[in-house]
PDB file of C-alpha atoms and ligand atoms in Angstrom:
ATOM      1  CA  UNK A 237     -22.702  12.325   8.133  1.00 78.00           C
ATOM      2  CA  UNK A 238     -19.559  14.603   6.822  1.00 84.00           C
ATOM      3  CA  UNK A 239     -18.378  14.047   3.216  1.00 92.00           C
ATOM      4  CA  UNK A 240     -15.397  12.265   3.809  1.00 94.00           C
ATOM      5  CA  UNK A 241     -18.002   9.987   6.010  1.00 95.00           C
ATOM      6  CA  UNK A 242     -20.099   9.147   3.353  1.00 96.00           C
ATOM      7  CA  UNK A 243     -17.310   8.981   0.957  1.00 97.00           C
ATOM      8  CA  UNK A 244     -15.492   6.500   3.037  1.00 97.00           C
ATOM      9  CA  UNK A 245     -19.031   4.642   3.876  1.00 97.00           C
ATOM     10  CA  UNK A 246     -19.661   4.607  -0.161  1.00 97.00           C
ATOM     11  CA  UNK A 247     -16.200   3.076  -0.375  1.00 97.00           C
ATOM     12  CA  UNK A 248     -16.628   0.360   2.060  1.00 98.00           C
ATOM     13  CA  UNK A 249     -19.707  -0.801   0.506  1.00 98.00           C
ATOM     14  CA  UNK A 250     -18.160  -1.025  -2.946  1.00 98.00           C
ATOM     15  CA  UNK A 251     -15.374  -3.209  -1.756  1.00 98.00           C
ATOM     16  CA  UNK A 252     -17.971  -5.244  -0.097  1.00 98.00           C
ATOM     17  CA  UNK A 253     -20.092  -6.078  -3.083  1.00 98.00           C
ATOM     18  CA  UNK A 254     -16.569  -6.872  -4.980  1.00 98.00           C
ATOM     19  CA  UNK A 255     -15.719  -9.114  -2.353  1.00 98.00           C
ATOM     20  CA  UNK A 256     -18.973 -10.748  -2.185  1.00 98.00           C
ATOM     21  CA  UNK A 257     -19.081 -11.072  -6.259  1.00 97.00           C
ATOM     22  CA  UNK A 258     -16.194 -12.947  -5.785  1.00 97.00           C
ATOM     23  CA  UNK A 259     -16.949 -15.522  -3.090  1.00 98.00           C
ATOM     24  CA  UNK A 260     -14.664 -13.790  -0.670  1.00 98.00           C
ATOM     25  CA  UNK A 261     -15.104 -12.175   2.971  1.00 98.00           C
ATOM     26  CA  UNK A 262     -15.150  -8.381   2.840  1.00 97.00           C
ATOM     27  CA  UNK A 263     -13.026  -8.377   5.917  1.00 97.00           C
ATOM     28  CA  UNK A 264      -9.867  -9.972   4.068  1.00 97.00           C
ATOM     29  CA  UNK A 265      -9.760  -6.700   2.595  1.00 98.00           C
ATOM     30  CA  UNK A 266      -8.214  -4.142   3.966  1.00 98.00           C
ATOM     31  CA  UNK A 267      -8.626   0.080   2.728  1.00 98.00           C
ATOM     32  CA  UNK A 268      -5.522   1.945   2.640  1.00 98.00           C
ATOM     33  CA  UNK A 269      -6.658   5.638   2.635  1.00 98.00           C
ATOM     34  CA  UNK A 270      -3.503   7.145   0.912  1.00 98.00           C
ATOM     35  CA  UNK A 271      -3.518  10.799   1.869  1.00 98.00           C
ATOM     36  CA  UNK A 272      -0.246  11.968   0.101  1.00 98.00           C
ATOM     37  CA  UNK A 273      -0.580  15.479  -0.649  1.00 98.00           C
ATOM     38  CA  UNK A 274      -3.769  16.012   1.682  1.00 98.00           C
ATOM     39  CA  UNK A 275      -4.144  18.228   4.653  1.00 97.00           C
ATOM     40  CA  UNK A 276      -3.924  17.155   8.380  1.00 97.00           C
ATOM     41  CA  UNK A 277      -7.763  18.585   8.577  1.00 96.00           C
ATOM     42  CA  UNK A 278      -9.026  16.134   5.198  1.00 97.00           C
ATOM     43  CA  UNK A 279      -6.869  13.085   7.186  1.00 98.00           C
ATOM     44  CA  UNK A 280      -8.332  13.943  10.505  1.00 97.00           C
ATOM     45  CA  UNK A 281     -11.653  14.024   9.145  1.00 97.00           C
ATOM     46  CA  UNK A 282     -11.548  10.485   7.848  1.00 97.00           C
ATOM     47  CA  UNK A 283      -9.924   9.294  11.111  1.00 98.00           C
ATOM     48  CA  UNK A 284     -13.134  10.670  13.190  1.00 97.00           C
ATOM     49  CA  UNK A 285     -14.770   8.840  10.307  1.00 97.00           C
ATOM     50  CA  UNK A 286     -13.406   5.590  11.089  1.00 97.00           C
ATOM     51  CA  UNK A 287     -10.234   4.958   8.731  1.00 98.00           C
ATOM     52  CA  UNK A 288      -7.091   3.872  10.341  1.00 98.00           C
ATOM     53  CA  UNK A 289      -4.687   2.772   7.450  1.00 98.00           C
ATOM     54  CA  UNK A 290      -3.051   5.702   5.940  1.00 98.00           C
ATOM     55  CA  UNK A 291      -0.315   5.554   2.832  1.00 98.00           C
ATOM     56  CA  UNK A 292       1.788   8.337   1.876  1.00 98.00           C
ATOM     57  CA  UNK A 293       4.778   8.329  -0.387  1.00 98.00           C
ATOM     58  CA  UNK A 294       7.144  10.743   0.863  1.00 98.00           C
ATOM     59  CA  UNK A 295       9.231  10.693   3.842  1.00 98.00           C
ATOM     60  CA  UNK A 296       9.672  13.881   4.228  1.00 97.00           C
ATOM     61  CA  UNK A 297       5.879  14.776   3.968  1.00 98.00           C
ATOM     62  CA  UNK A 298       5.477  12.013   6.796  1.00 98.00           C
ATOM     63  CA  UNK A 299       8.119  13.617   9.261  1.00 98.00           C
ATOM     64  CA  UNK A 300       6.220  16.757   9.008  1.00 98.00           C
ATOM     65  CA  UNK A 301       2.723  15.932   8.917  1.00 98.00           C
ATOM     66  CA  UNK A 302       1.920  13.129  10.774  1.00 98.00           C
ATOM     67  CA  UNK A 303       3.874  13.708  14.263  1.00 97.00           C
ATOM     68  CA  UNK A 304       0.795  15.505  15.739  1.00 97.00           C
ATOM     69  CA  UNK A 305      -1.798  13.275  13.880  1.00 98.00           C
ATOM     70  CA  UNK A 306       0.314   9.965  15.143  1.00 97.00           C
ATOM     71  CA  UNK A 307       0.106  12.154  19.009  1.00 97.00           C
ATOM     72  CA  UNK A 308      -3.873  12.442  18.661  1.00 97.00           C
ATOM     73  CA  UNK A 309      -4.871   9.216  17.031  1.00 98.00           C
ATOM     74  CA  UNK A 310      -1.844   6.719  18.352  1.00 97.00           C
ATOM     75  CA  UNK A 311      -3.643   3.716  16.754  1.00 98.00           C
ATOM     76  CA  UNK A 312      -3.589   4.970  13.390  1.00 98.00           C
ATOM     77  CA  UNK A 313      -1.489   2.390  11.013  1.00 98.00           C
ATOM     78  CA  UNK A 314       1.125   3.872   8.630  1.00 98.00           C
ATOM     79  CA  UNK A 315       1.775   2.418   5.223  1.00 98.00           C
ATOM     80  CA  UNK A 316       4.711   3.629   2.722  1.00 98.00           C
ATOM     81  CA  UNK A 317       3.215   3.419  -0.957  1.00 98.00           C
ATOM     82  CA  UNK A 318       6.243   5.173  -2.333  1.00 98.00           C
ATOM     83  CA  UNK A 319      10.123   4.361  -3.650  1.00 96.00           C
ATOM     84  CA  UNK A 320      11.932   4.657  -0.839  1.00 98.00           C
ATOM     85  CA  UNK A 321      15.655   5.422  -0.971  1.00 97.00           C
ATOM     86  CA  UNK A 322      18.187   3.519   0.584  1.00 98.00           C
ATOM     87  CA  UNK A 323      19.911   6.642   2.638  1.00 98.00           C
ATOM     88  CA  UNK A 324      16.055   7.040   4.342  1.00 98.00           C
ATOM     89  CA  UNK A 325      15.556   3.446   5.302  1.00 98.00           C
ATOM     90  CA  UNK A 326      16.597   4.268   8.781  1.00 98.00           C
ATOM     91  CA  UNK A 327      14.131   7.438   9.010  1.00 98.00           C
ATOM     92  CA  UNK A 328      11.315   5.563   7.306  1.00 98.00           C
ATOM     93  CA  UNK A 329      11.912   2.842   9.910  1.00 98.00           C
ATOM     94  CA  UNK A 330      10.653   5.008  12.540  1.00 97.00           C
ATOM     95  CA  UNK A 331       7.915   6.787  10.557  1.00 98.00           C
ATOM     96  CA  UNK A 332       5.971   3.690   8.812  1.00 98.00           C
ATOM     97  CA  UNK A 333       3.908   0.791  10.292  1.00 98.00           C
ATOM     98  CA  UNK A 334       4.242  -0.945   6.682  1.00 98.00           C
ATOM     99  CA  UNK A 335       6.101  -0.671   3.847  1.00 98.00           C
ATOM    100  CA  UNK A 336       4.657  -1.490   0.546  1.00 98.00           C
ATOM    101  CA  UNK A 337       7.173  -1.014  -1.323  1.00 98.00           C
ATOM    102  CA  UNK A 338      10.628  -3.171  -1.126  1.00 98.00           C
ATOM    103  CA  UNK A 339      12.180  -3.162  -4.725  1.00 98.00           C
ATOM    104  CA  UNK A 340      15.969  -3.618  -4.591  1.00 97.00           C
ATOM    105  CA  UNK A 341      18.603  -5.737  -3.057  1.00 97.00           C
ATOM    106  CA  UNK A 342      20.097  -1.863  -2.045  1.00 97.00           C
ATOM    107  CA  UNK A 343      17.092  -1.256   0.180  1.00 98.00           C
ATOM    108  CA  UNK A 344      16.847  -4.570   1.610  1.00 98.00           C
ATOM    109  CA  UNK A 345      20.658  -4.334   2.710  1.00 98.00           C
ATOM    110  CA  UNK A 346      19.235  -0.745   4.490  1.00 98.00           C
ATOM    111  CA  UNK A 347      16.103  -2.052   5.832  1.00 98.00           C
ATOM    112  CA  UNK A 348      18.043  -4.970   7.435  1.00 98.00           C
ATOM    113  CA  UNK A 349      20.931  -2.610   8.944  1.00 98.00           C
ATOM    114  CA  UNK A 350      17.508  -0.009   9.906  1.00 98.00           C
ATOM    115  CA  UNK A 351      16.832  -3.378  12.172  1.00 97.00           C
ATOM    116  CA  UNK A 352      12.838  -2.972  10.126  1.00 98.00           C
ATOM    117  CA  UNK A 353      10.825  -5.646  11.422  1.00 96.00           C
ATOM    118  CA  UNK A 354       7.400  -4.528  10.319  1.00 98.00           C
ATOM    119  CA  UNK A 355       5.117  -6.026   7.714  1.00 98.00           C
ATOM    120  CA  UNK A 356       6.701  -5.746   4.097  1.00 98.00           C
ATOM    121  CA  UNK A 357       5.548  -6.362   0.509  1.00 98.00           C
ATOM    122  CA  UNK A 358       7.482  -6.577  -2.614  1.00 98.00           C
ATOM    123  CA  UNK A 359       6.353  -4.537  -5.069  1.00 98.00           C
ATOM    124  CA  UNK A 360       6.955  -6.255  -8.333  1.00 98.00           C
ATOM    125  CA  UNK A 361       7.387  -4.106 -12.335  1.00 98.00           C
ATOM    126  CA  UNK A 362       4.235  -6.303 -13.020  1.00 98.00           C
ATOM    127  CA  UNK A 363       3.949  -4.344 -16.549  1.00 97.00           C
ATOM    128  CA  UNK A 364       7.668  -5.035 -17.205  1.00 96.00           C
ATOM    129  CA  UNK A 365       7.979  -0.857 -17.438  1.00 96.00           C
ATOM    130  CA  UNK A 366      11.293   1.110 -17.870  1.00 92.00           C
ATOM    131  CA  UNK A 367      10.508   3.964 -15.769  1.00 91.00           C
ATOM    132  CA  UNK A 368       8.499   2.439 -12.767  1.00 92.00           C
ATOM    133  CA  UNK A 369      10.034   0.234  -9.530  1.00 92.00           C
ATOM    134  CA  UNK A 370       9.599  -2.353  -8.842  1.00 97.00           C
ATOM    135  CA  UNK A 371      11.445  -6.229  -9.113  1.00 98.00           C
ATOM    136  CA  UNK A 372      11.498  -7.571 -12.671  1.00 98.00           C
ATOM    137  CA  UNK A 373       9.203 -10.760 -12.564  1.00 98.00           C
ATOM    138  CA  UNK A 374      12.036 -12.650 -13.647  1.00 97.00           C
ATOM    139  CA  UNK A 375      13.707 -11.764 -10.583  1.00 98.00           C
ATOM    140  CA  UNK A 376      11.656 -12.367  -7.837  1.00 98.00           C
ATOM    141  CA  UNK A 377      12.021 -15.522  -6.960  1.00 98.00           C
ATOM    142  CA  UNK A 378      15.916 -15.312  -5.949  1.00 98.00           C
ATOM    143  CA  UNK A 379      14.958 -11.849  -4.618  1.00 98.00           C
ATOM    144  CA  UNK A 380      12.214 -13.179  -2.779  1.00 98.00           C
ATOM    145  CA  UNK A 381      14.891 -16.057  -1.218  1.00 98.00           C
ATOM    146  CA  UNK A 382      16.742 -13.310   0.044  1.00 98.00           C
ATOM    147  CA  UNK A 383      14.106 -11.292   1.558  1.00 98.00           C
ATOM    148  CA  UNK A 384      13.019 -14.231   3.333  1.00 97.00           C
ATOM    149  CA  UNK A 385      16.848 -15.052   4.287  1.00 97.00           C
ATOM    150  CA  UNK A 386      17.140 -11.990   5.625  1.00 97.00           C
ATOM    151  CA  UNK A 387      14.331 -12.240   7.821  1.00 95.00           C
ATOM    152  CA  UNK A 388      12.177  -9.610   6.843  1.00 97.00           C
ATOM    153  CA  UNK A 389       8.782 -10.114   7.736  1.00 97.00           C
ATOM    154  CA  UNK A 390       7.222 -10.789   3.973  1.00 98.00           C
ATOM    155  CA  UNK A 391       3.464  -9.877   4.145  1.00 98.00           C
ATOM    156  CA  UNK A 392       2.964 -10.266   0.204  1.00 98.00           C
ATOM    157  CA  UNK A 393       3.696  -8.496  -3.110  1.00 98.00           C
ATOM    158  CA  UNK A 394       2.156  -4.881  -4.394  1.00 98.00           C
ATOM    159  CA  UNK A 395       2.178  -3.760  -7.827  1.00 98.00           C
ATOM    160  CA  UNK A 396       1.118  -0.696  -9.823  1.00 97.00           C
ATOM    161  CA  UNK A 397      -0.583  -1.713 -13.236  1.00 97.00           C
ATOM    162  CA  UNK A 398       0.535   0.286 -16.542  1.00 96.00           C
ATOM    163  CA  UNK A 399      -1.912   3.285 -16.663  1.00 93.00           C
ATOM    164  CA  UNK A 400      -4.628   3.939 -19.617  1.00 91.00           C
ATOM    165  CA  UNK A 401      -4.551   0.116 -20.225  1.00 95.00           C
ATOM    166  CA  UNK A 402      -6.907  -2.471 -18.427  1.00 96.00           C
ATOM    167  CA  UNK A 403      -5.641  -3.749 -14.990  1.00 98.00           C
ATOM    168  CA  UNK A 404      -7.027  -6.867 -14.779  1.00 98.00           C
ATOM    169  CA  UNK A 405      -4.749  -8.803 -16.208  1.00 98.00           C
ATOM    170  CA  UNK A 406      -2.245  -7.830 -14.267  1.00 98.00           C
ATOM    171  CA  UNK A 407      -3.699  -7.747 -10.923  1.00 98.00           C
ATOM    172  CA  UNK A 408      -4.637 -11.548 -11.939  1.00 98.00           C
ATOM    173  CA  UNK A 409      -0.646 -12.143 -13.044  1.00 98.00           C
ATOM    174  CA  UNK A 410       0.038 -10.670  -9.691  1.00 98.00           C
ATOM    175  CA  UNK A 411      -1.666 -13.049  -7.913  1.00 98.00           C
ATOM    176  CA  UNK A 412      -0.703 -16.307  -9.648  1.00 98.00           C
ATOM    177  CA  UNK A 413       3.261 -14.888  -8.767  1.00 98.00           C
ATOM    178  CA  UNK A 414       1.940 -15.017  -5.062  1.00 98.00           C
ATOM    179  CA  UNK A 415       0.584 -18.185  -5.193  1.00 98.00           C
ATOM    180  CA  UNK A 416       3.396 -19.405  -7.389  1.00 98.00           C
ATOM    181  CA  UNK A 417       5.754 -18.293  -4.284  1.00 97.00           C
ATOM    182  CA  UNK A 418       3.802 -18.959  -1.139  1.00 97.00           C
ATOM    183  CA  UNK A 419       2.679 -15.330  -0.360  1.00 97.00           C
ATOM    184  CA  UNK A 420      -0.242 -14.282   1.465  1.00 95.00           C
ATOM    185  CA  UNK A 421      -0.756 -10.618   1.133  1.00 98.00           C
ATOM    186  CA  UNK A 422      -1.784  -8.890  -2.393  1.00 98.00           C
ATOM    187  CA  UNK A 423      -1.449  -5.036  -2.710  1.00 98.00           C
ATOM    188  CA  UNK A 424      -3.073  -3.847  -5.565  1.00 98.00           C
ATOM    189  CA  UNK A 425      -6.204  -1.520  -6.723  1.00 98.00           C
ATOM    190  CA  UNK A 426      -6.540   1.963  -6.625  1.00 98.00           C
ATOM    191  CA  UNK A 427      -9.384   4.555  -7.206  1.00 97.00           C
ATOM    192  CA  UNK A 428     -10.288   3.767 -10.818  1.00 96.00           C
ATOM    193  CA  UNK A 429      -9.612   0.188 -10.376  1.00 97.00           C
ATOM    194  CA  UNK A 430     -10.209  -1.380  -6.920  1.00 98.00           C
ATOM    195  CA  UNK A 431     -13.492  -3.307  -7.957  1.00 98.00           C
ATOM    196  CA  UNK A 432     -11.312  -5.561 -10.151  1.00 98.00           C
ATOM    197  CA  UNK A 433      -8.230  -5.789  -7.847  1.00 98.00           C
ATOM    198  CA  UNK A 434     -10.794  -6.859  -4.711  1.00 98.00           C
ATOM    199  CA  UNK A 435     -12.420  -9.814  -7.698  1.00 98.00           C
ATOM    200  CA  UNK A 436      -9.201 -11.229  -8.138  1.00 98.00           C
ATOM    201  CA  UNK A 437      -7.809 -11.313  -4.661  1.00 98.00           C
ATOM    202  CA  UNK A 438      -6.226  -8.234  -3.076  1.00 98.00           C
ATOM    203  CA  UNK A 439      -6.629  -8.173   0.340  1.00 98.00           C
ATOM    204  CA  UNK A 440      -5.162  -4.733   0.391  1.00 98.00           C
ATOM    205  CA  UNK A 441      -6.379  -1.914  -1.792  1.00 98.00           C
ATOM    206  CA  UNK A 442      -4.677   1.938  -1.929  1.00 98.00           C
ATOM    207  CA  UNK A 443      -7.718   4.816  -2.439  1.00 98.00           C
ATOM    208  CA  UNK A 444      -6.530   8.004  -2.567  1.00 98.00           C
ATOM    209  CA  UNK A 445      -8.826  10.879  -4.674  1.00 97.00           C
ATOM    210  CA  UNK A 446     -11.468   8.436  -4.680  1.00 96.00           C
ATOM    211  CA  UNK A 447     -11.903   8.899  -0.842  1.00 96.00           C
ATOM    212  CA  UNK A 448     -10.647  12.331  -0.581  1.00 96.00           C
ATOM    213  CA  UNK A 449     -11.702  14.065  -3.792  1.00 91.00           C
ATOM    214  CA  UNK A 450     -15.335  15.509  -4.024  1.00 80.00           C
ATOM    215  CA  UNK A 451     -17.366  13.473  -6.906  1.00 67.00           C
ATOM    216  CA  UNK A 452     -20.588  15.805  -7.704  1.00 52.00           C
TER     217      UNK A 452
HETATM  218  C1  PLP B 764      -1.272   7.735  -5.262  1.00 69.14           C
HETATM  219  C2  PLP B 764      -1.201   6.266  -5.128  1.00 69.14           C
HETATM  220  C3  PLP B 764      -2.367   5.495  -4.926  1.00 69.14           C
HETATM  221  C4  PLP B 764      -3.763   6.092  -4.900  1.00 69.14           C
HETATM  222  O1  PLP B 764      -4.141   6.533  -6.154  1.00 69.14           O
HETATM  223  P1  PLP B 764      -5.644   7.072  -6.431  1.00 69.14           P
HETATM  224  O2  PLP B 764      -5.788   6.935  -7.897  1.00 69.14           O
HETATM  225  O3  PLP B 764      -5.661   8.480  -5.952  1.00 69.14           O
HETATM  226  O4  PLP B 764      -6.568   6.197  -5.682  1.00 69.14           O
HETATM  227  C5  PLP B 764      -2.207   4.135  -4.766  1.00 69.14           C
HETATM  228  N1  PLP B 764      -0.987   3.546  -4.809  1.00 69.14           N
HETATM  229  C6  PLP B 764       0.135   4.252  -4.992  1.00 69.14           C
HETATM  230  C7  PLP B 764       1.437   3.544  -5.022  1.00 69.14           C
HETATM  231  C8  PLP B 764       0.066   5.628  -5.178  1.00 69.14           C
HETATM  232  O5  PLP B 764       1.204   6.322  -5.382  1.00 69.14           O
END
């Protein structure tokens, strides 16, 4: 088996024994190998492995790296982690599978006009932070009526937990707002704190060095 193999095999099995701790089916959980920043050789060495959901954060990065990859492995998925600015919509349109990461009525205006019908989450400023994206919770419901208004396909909210404090309780506020608002989908959980996000409900984690970093 190849590193990023066992890496990815290691990974699977973790979310699996989260899921199962948690009375749920392993397979309403879905890995997001996000490979911003990594080689086409580390990405195509995980596809041969298996993986087929990739998230990367920057357009730009996308339009240059994954052309070829997309041309060899056509049923790879792509997923955009990152803040996306409204002047790119249109180019992201064309470059992403799923976007993770709708945050403003701007973008929504863009994605509309970019005709975007693909699966979308709205990532929410779960820790109510300054310099992070995200809707403020007190806004999401009216920004979540337009969303839906504007007939976006809504597949569920993502967040990104303050760092260097424990996630939990916000992956957990996270998915009382879905509830709260009649969403499916849950993207949240990252290397250092998947186990946790998987326990309390995400059916979509992002892995990044976790699956692509070398551990000992
Ligand atoms: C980089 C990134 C990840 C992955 O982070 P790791 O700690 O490397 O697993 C997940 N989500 C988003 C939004 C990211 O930018």
């Amino acid at each position: 088996m190849s590193d990023a193999a066992a890496r990815l095999a290691d990974l699977r099995n973790a979310i699996a024994r989260a899921a199962k701790a948690a009375s749920r089916d392993p397979e309403g959980v879905q890995l997001i190998a996000v490979s911003k920043g990594r080689s086409a050789e580390a990405i195509e060495a995980l596809i041969e492995a298996g993986q087929r959901d990739f998230g990367e954060n920057r357009v730009q990065e996308v339009a240059a790296k994954w052309p070829e990859l997309r041309r060899r492995h056509p049923d790879v998925r792509l997923h955009m982690i990152g803040s996306l600015q409204s002047n790119k919509a249109e180019e992201a349109a064309g470059l992403f599978d799923v976007i993770h990461s709708l945050d403003r009525a701007s973008l929504l205006q863009a994605m509309v006009k970019a005709e975007w019908h693909g699966p979308t989450y709205v990532q929410v400023n779960i820790g109510d932070e300054a310099q992070k994206g995200g809707i403020a919770i007190a806004e999401l419901p009216t920004f979540l009526d337009k969303v839906r208004d504007a007939g976006i396909n809504l597949a569920g909210l993502m967040a990104i937990p303050p760092s260097e404090v424990e996630a939990s309780p916000y992956f957990a506020l996270l998915a009382k707002l879905a509830r709260r608002h009649d969403v499916t989908g849950l993207s949240m959980g990252m290397s250092s704190d998947f186990t946790s996000a998987v326990m309390l409900g995400a059916t979509t984690v992002r892995v990044g060095s976790a699956l692509f970093e070398e551990t000992g």
